[in-house]
Amino acid sequence: MLEKFRFYIKHSINDLRVNGQRTFFAILCIAAGVAAIVSLQTLSVMIQDTLTGNLRETNKGDIRFDNDIRLRDISFDNPEEFNSSDFQDIVASIEKEAVDSGVLEEIADTSFFPGAPTTKYFGVRGREILAEWADANIDQPVTFTYLYQVTDAIRVFTGLGAGTVLDLGRTELQSSQVTPFMIDSANYPLVGEIRSNDGKSLDELFPTPNSVVISQNVADNLQAQVGDTVRLSGIDTDFTITGIVATEKEAGLTNPFAGIFGFYYVDKSAMSLFGIEDRVEEVYMILENPNDELIAEISEKLESDFGFLDFNTTLDVAEVNEQIAGVINQLVTVMGLISLLLGSIGIVNTMQVVVRRRTLEVAVLKTLGLQANQVTMLFLVQAFIMGILGSLFGILLGWGMTFFIRGSAETFLGQSLPFRITPTPAITGLIVGTLVTTVFGFLPTLSAGQVRPGIVLRPNDDILPRTGLLRSFGALLIVVFALTLIAAGILGNLSAAFGVVSGTFFAAGFFYLLLLLLLWIIGKFFPSFGWVDLRLSLKAVLVGRRRGAFTLLALVVGVFSLSLITLLADSVNRVISDLTSTGIGGNVIIQMAGAGASERVETILKDQTGVNSYTLTRTFPMELISVTKVDGTVQTADEINSIIISNSGNINALDNLFQRTSGRDVPNNLPNVTFNAGNGRQLTAEDAGQAVIVMPRNESVDASGLAVGDVITVRVADTKEISFTLVGLSEPPTVVTDPPAPYAPVGAFEGVQPISVGVIVDIEEENVPDLRSSLSKVGGVFMLETKVLNTFINAILGQITAFPILVATLSLIVGGVVIANSVALSTIERRKEIAVMKTVGVHRERVLGMLLLENAIMGFVGGLLGVGIGLIGLVISLQGFPGASSIIPYGTALLLMLMCVAIALVAAVTTAWGASGEKPLNVLRYE
């Protein structure tokens, strides 16, 4: 037995050496798949270490108290309880308990929106209560530090909060939506340390109250340097930049504003400069000798004594982070395994070519006495050796890829990931890569065992015998079973592993049949336009359609994943772009609670430089009374509701539309909507003061039978009846903003008090900072730049899609390698054909052109299927979305298809270049 294995190993190594080019591309396919597993799992380990490594530093203490309440009496898993009418009463009861205890204090925030919820904070007495409780219940020293309350998230997002906008005079640049962190620099943070780029700690960076330490992204926006003087919005004193710190020190999944727009630190000694009181929004506490048991015990006591208080321990953070890390690990493991399975397509192709070219050798071996199972074992050993070599190469390649791709994961997490090499992913890659290669090498080797010795007498007959349906089916079951065991070892769950493997095989079979059909249709029916080279390429595609379809599987899966993510992201970008350009009618939205501040806002707008136009909008609640049709028929509200129900509409949707009717100054800054034929028109200047109305179409409006010319009688704000003539039924806008509501000239609502007032402003971008500064002095005003919304959503979208795009790109790279392998094997097999063409006078460039044309067709078919299915999925998902046809990125889809063609061409030229230049005499002599 040992001698046989020595023979198998020696013979396999020799064959790998002789077939150097085929061996190289097979090993490259294995390496690409293993590299995907190793790089993704190494990245997963780095993410897990970052999320679960220093929990105290992540939580900024052993326990973090937030200025909010914990809804302990409500189970959010019970929708009936959550939606009950008692919900608000329960919340109010818990808030009262928190305030009555003295731990939290509250203040009515009337400066922003009258009637808004109260702002809660830890006052001096609240902090004393926590300290006294800790002294009485914790048998070891405890240290506290605080994050002081400067502004809230809404004011940060609108840029109207104190200190949320930084101006740097030296560069004349501005950075807005910046989050201020007011700290006690002497003991912040309690765990770990924050150092500036020049190595100074926070306690060294605040020599004076007007010192400020900014984040790196703010410094980049302002082109700032240490020593520069900056002006903070709403603050009369200039501040000096004393340090710049890394953005990830405060950024992360829980603080997206800091990661996207930036932040800065100021010391609590600057409290008087900001004009704020001693209020704390977060309390951090650390123990001298913490351990999990003690923290769990403290958590239980806090639940008992301060059940209303919202707090997080390191155990809570660990639980959440472990869940996130677990999901990421499963994702990358499954995608890595799928990439390896896709790479194994190259193994099958290689082994098929190897077996086909060695039929004479196999016949000789069988003539000398080798049995069919021994021949199969010989090729399995060869596949096993290729698996080891490819896996080792893949491990090195995977480590290198990890170093370059960790940026995508850092974008996703909003934190830096220190690069490190761990043995577990490498061991997993080696074992899985070797086993998968051996398993996939098993299928082609079955036919090798069926070669008959009689081929020795017919050396030119290298056609492989068929394996047999039953034998092939049995071999496929063995492969599925083996791969399930391999996947179970990685995922730790046998049923999940079987689901992944069987799902992959079914999906592969589906894509294979589609590709086979597409290649047959194109090869059979696509016109050659009298071009001989194209005709020959189409014939080659038709003849090799089985291998072509099998090879393109890897490319299709990769480009399908990438296209679905990319097209979806591009669609969202188009939605946001439409929102910022046409969906609103301006680039600044100002909202006021009531009409009290409208005169001051209008005065500011009239005096503000750069304002191109603006319009006031007033919201009026209306109740439908009746509709008088064009023919004079009168329908009551109840009759209209019956009509809507009979047409499968939603009566509540129509009621909601009327509840948010907008009074507009016409014709300035009207919504940019369209009207199909027969659906009326937009409001005009002649409509000012007239009782005419435009309604957006939706299912309920259509079901109601409303038509242009109908007179709609409504009760406005329960005080006045008005009859509006319907002059337009607009198509829903591309962007559903609020969602769309009916609008009428504001003059038609004379004498009726609106429930809210807003302004849509079209202003030059360079004048927006001045407008924001002026509005910050007006209470009850909410201002939002549409470009800020665009920036924020695109940044969040970039974070969400960064990691999936990375994974899909790795699959696409594997697909490109598999195509290169297939092209190399195909050109090797067709050396005689190429030599004959060159012998009859076909130049090298033309031969190469035909090979590239053939593979361009293959790449086009792969892109057509991969991108096409992704595009169809996007179109289906957007069905019913207003203006869906205008936001589907067909141009991006075309670029992705061209990318598939480019990948196929690059893969082809790297392997076909040498074959096209080989001398015909050399080929014909040995073939």
Coordinates of C-alpha atoms in Angstrom, one line a residue, residues 104-507:
L104 CA -32.8 63.4 36.7
E105 CA -33.9 66.9 36.2
E106 CA -35.8 68.4 33.3
I107 CA -36.3 71.7 31.5
A108 CA -38.9 72.6 29.0
D109 CA -37.0 73.2 25.7
T110 CA -39.1 76.1 24.4
S111 CA -36.2 77.7 22.5
F112 CA -36.6 75.2 19.7
F113 CA -40.2 74.1 19.4
P114 CA -42.9 75.2 21.8
G115 CA -44.5 72.2 23.4
A116 CA -41.6 70.0 22.6
P117 CA -40.7 67.2 25.1
T118 CA -38.6 68.2 28.1
T119 CA -34.9 67.9 28.1
K120 CA -33.5 65.7 30.9
Y121 CA -30.1 65.9 32.5
F122 CA -28.1 64.9 35.5
G123 CA -27.9 68.0 37.8
V124 CA -25.6 68.4 40.7
R125 CA -28.0 66.6 43.1
G126 CA -28.4 63.7 40.6
R127 CA -24.7 63.1 40.4
E128 CA -24.5 63.2 44.2
I129 CA -27.2 60.6 44.5
L130 CA -25.3 58.3 42.1
A131 CA -22.1 58.8 44.0
E132 CA -23.8 58.2 47.4
W133 CA -25.4 55.0 46.0
A134 CA -22.1 53.8 44.7
D135 CA -20.4 54.4 48.1
A136 CA -23.1 52.5 49.9
N137 CA -23.4 49.5 47.5
I138 CA -19.9 49.0 46.1
D139 CA -17.2 47.7 48.3
Q140 CA -14.3 49.3 46.4
P141 CA -13.2 52.7 45.2
V142 CA -15.3 54.2 42.3
T143 CA -14.4 57.0 40.0
F144 CA -16.8 59.2 38.0
T145 CA -16.4 61.6 35.0
Y146 CA -19.0 63.4 33.0
L147 CA -20.0 64.5 29.5
Y148 CA -21.7 67.9 29.8
Q149 CA -24.8 68.9 27.9
V150 CA -24.0 71.5 25.2
T151 CA -26.7 70.8 22.6
D152 CA -28.8 68.0 21.2
A153 CA -28.7 65.8 18.1
I154 CA -31.4 67.8 16.3
R155 CA -29.4 71.0 16.7
V156 CA -26.3 69.3 15.6
F157 CA -28.0 68.0 12.5
T158 CA -29.5 71.4 11.6
G159 CA -26.4 73.3 12.5
L160 CA -28.4 75.7 14.7
G161 CA -27.0 74.5 18.0
A162 CA -24.4 76.5 20.0
G163 CA -21.0 75.6 18.7
T164 CA -22.1 73.3 15.9
V165 CA -20.5 75.3 13.1
L166 CA -16.8 76.2 13.0
D167 CA -15.3 79.0 10.9
L168 CA -11.6 79.3 10.3
G169 CA -10.6 82.8 9.2
R170 CA -7.2 81.8 7.9
T171 CA -8.6 79.5 5.2
E172 CA -12.1 81.1 5.0
L173 CA -13.6 77.6 5.3
Q174 CA -16.5 76.4 7.4
S175 CA -17.4 73.0 8.9
S176 CA -21.0 72.5 10.1
Q177 CA -23.0 69.8 11.9
V178 CA -20.0 69.3 14.2
T179 CA -20.7 67.6 17.6
P180 CA -19.3 69.4 20.6
F181 CA -18.1 67.3 23.6
M182 CA -17.6 69.2 26.8
I183 CA -15.5 67.2 29.2
D184 CA -13.4 67.3 32.3
S185 CA -10.1 67.1 30.6
A186 CA -8.3 66.1 33.8
N187 CA -9.9 62.7 33.9
Y188 CA -11.5 62.0 30.5
P189 CA -11.6 59.3 29.4
L190 CA -11.5 57.1 32.5
V191 CA -10.3 54.1 30.5
G192 CA -7.6 54.3 27.9
E193 CA -6.2 57.5 26.6
I194 CA -6.8 60.0 23.8
R195 CA -3.7 61.6 22.4
S196 CA -3.4 64.2 19.7
N197 CA -1.5 63.6 16.5
D198 CA 1.6 65.2 18.1
G199 CA 1.4 62.8 21.1
K200 CA -0.1 65.0 23.8
S201 CA -2.8 63.8 26.2
L202 CA -6.1 65.6 26.7
D203 CA -5.1 67.1 30.0
E204 CA -2.2 68.8 28.3
L205 CA -4.3 70.3 25.6
F206 CA -6.5 72.7 27.5
P207 CA -4.2 75.5 29.0
T208 CA -7.1 78.0 28.8
P209 CA -10.9 77.8 28.7
N210 CA -11.0 78.8 25.0
S211 CA -8.8 75.9 23.9
V212 CA -10.4 73.4 21.5
V213 CA -9.3 70.0 20.2
I214 CA -10.8 69.0 16.9
S215 CA -11.2 65.7 15.1
Q216 CA -9.2 64.9 12.0
N217 CA -12.1 65.1 9.6
V218 CA -12.9 68.6 10.9
A219 CA -9.3 69.6 10.5
D220 CA -9.4 68.2 6.9
N221 CA -12.6 70.2 6.1
L222 CA -11.1 73.4 7.5
Q223 CA -7.5 72.8 6.4
A224 CA -6.7 73.6 10.0
Q225 CA -3.5 73.4 11.9
V226 CA -2.6 73.5 15.6
G227 CA -2.5 77.2 16.6
D228 CA -5.3 78.4 14.3
T229 CA -8.1 80.5 15.7
V230 CA -11.6 79.4 15.0
R231 CA -15.0 80.9 15.7
L232 CA -17.8 78.6 17.1
S233 CA -21.3 79.5 16.1
G234 CA -23.3 81.3 18.9
I235 CA -20.1 81.8 21.0
D236 CA -18.7 85.3 21.3
T237 CA -15.1 84.2 22.2
D238 CA -12.6 82.9 19.6
F239 CA -11.1 79.5 20.3
T240 CA -7.5 78.3 19.7
I241 CA -6.9 74.8 18.2
T242 CA -4.5 73.1 20.6
G243 CA -4.7 69.6 19.2
I244 CA -6.1 67.3 16.5
V245 CA -7.2 63.8 17.4
A246 CA -8.2 60.7 15.3
T247 CA -11.9 60.7 14.2
E248 CA -12.5 57.2 15.5
K249 CA -12.0 58.3 19.1
E250 CA -15.6 59.3 19.3
A251 CA -17.0 58.0 16.0
G252 CA -18.6 54.6 15.6
L253 CA -21.9 52.8 14.9
T254 CA -23.5 54.6 17.9
N255 CA -22.4 58.1 17.0
P256 CA -22.7 58.6 13.2
F257 CA -22.7 62.4 13.3
A258 CA -19.2 62.5 14.8
G259 CA -17.9 60.1 12.2
I260 CA -19.5 61.9 9.2
F261 CA -19.3 65.6 10.2
G262 CA -16.7 65.5 13.0
F263 CA -16.5 66.6 16.6
Y264 CA -14.4 68.6 19.0
Y265 CA -13.5 68.7 22.7
V266 CA -13.8 71.7 25.0
D267 CA -13.1 71.7 28.7
K268 CA -15.8 72.2 31.3
S269 CA -14.1 75.5 32.2
A270 CA -15.6 76.9 28.9
M271 CA -19.1 76.4 30.3
S272 CA -19.5 80.2 30.9
L273 CA -18.2 81.0 27.4
F274 CA -21.0 78.7 25.9
G275 CA -23.6 80.3 28.3
I276 CA -24.8 77.0 29.5
E277 CA -25.5 75.6 33.0
D278 CA -23.9 72.7 34.8
R279 CA -25.9 70.0 33.2
V280 CA -24.6 66.5 32.4
E281 CA -26.0 64.2 29.7
E282 CA -23.8 61.1 30.3
V283 CA -22.1 59.8 33.5
Y284 CA -19.2 57.4 33.3
M285 CA -18.2 55.2 36.2
I286 CA -15.3 52.8 36.7
L287 CA -14.4 50.4 39.5
E288 CA -10.9 49.9 40.9
N289 CA -11.0 46.1 40.4
P290 CA -13.8 45.2 38.1
N291 CA -14.9 41.7 37.2
D292 CA -18.0 40.3 35.4
E293 CA -19.6 38.9 38.5
L294 CA -19.4 42.2 40.4
I295 CA -20.6 44.2 37.4
A296 CA -23.6 41.9 37.0
E297 CA -24.4 42.3 40.7
I298 CA -24.2 46.1 40.5
S299 CA -26.4 46.0 37.4
E300 CA -29.1 44.1 39.3
K301 CA -28.9 46.5 42.2
L302 CA -29.3 49.5 39.8
E303 CA -32.3 47.8 38.2
S304 CA -33.8 47.5 41.6
D305 CA -33.1 50.9 42.9
F306 CA -33.1 53.0 39.7
G307 CA -35.2 50.9 37.4
F308 CA -36.2 54.1 35.4
L309 CA -32.6 54.9 34.6
D310 CA -31.0 54.1 31.3
F311 CA -27.5 52.6 31.7
N312 CA -25.2 50.3 30.0
T313 CA -22.5 48.0 31.5
T314 CA -19.6 46.4 29.8
L315 CA -21.6 43.2 29.9
D316 CA -24.4 44.9 27.9
V317 CA -21.8 46.2 25.4
A318 CA -20.2 42.8 25.2
E319 CA -23.5 41.1 24.4
V320 CA -24.4 43.6 21.6
N321 CA -20.9 43.5 20.1
E322 CA -20.7 39.8 20.2
Q323 CA -23.9 39.6 18.3
I324 CA -22.6 42.0 15.7
A325 CA -19.3 40.2 15.4
G326 CA -21.1 36.9 15.1
V327 CA -23.3 38.1 12.3
I328 CA -20.2 39.5 10.5
N329 CA -18.3 36.3 11.0
Q330 CA -21.1 34.1 9.6
L331 CA -21.4 36.5 6.6
V332 CA -17.8 36.4 5.7
T333 CA -17.4 32.7 6.3
V334 CA -20.4 31.8 4.1
M335 CA -19.2 34.2 1.4
G336 CA -15.7 33.0 1.6
L337 CA -16.9 29.4 1.3
I338 CA -19.0 30.3 -1.7
S339 CA -16.0 32.1 -3.3
L340 CA -13.9 28.9 -2.8
L341 CA -16.7 26.8 -4.3
L342 CA -16.7 29.1 -7.3
G343 CA -13.0 28.9 -7.6
S344 CA -13.4 25.1 -7.6
I345 CA -15.0 25.5 -11.1
G346 CA -11.4 26.0 -12.3
I347 CA -10.4 22.8 -10.6
V348 CA -13.0 20.8 -12.4
N349 CA -12.1 22.5 -15.8
T350 CA -8.4 21.7 -15.2
M351 CA -8.9 18.1 -14.2
Q352 CA -11.1 17.5 -17.2
V353 CA -8.4 18.8 -19.5
V354 CA -5.7 16.9 -17.6
V355 CA -7.7 13.6 -17.9
R356 CA -8.6 14.2 -21.5
R357 CA -5.0 14.8 -22.5
R358 CA -3.8 11.8 -20.6
T359 CA -6.2 9.2 -22.0
L360 CA -3.3 7.5 -23.8
E361 CA -1.3 7.4 -20.6
V362 CA -4.2 6.1 -18.6
A363 CA -4.7 3.4 -21.3
V364 CA -1.1 2.4 -21.0
L365 CA -1.3 2.2 -17.2
K366 CA -4.5 0.1 -17.3
T367 CA -2.7 -2.2 -19.9
L368 CA 0.1 -2.6 -17.3
G369 CA -2.5 -3.8 -14.7
L370 CA -3.9 -0.7 -12.9
Q371 CA -7.5 -1.0 -12.0
A372 CA -10.1 1.7 -12.5
N373 CA -10.2 2.7 -8.9
Q374 CA -6.4 3.0 -8.8
V375 CA -6.5 5.3 -11.8
T376 CA -9.1 7.4 -10.0
M377 CA -6.9 7.5 -6.9
L378 CA -3.9 8.6 -9.0
F379 CA -5.8 11.7 -10.1
L380 CA -7.3 12.3 -6.7
V381 CA -3.7 12.4 -5.2
Q382 CA -2.8 14.9 -7.9
A383 CA -5.8 17.1 -7.0
F384 CA -4.9 16.8 -3.3
I385 CA -1.4 18.0 -4.0
M386 CA -2.7 20.9 -6.0
G387 CA -5.0 21.7 -3.2
I388 CA -2.1 21.9 -0.7
L389 CA 0.0 24.1 -3.0
G390 CA -2.9 26.3 -4.0
S391 CA -4.0 26.7 -0.3
L392 CA -0.5 27.7 0.8
F393 CA -0.3 30.3 -1.9
G394 CA -3.9 31.4 -1.1
I395 CA -3.0 31.9 2.6
L396 CA -0.2 34.3 1.7
L397 CA -2.4 36.1 -0.8
G398 CA -5.2 36.3 1.7
W399 CA -3.0 38.0 4.3
G400 CA -1.9 40.5 1.7
M401 CA -5.5 41.2 0.6
T402 CA -6.5 41.7 4.3
F403 CA -4.0 44.5 4.6
F404 CA -5.5 46.3 1.6
I405 CA -9.2 45.6 2.1
R406 CA -9.5 46.5 5.8
G407 CA -10.3 50.1 4.8
S408 CA -13.8 48.9 3.7
A409 CA -14.4 47.3 7.1
E410 CA -13.2 50.5 8.8
T411 CA -15.6 52.5 6.8
F412 CA -18.4 50.1 7.9
L413 CA -17.5 50.2 11.6
G414 CA -16.3 53.8 11.8
Q415 CA -13.3 52.6 13.7
S416 CA -9.7 51.7 12.8
L417 CA -8.7 48.0 12.7
P418 CA -5.1 47.2 13.7
F419 CA -3.7 44.7 11.2
R420 CA -2.6 41.4 12.6
I421 CA -2.1 37.8 11.4
T422 CA -3.9 35.0 13.2
P423 CA -3.3 31.3 12.7
T424 CA -7.0 30.1 12.7
P425 CA -8.0 31.6 9.3
A426 CA -4.8 30.2 7.8
I427 CA -5.4 26.7 9.2
T428 CA -9.1 26.9 8.1
G429 CA -8.0 28.0 4.6
L430 CA -5.5 25.2 4.3
I431 CA -7.8 22.5 5.4
V432 CA -10.9 23.7 3.5
G433 CA -8.9 24.5 0.4
T434 CA -7.3 21.1 0.2
L435 CA -10.5 19.2 1.0
V436 CA -12.6 21.2 -1.5
T437 CA -10.1 20.8 -4.2
T438 CA -9.9 17.1 -3.6
V439 CA -13.7 16.8 -3.5
F440 CA -14.2 18.7 -6.8
G441 CA -11.3 16.9 -8.4
F442 CA -13.2 13.7 -7.7
L443 CA -15.9 14.3 -10.4
P444 CA -13.6 14.5 -13.5
T445 CA -11.4 11.6 -12.3
L446 CA -14.3 9.1 -12.4
S447 CA -14.2 9.2 -16.2
A448 CA -10.4 8.5 -16.1
G449 CA -11.1 5.2 -14.5
Q450 CA -13.4 4.3 -17.4
V451 CA -10.7 4.7 -20.1
R452 CA -10.3 1.4 -22.0
P453 CA -6.8 -0.1 -22.7
G454 CA -7.7 -0.3 -26.4
I455 CA -6.9 3.3 -26.8
V456 CA -3.3 2.3 -27.0
L457 CA -4.1 0.9 -30.4
R458 CA -5.9 4.1 -31.4
P459 CA -3.7 6.8 -30.0
N460 CA -5.5 9.6 -31.8
D461 CA -8.8 8.8 -30.1
D462 CA -8.7 10.9 -26.9
I463 CA -12.5 11.0 -26.4
L464 CA -13.3 10.3 -22.8
P465 CA -15.9 7.6 -22.1
R466 CA -19.1 8.7 -20.2
T467 CA -19.1 8.1 -16.5
G468 CA -22.7 7.0 -16.5
L469 CA -25.8 8.7 -15.0
L470 CA -26.0 6.6 -11.9
R471 CA -22.3 6.9 -11.1
S472 CA -22.4 10.6 -11.7
F473 CA -25.4 11.1 -9.4
G474 CA -23.7 9.0 -6.7
A475 CA -20.5 11.1 -7.1
L476 CA -22.6 14.3 -6.8
L477 CA -24.2 13.1 -3.6
I478 CA -20.7 12.3 -2.2
V479 CA -19.5 15.8 -3.1
V480 CA -22.6 17.4 -1.5
F481 CA -22.1 15.3 1.6
A482 CA -18.4 16.1 1.8
L483 CA -18.9 19.8 1.3
T484 CA -21.7 19.8 3.9
L485 CA -19.3 18.3 6.5
I486 CA -16.6 20.9 5.5
A487 CA -19.1 23.8 5.8
A488 CA -20.5 22.4 9.1
G489 CA -16.9 22.5 10.5
I490 CA -16.8 26.2 9.7
L491 CA -20.3 27.3 10.6
G492 CA -20.7 24.9 13.5
N493 CA -24.2 24.0 12.4
L494 CA -25.0 21.0 10.2
S495 CA -28.4 22.1 9.0
A496 CA -27.1 25.6 8.1
A497 CA -24.1 24.0 6.3
F498 CA -26.4 21.8 4.3
G499 CA -28.6 24.8 3.5
V500 CA -25.6 26.8 2.2
V501 CA -24.2 23.9 0.2
S502 CA -27.5 22.7 -1.3
G503 CA -28.6 26.3 -1.9
T504 CA -25.3 27.0 -3.7
F505 CA -25.7 23.9 -5.9
F506 CA -29.3 24.7 -6.8
A507 CA -28.4 28.3 -7.6

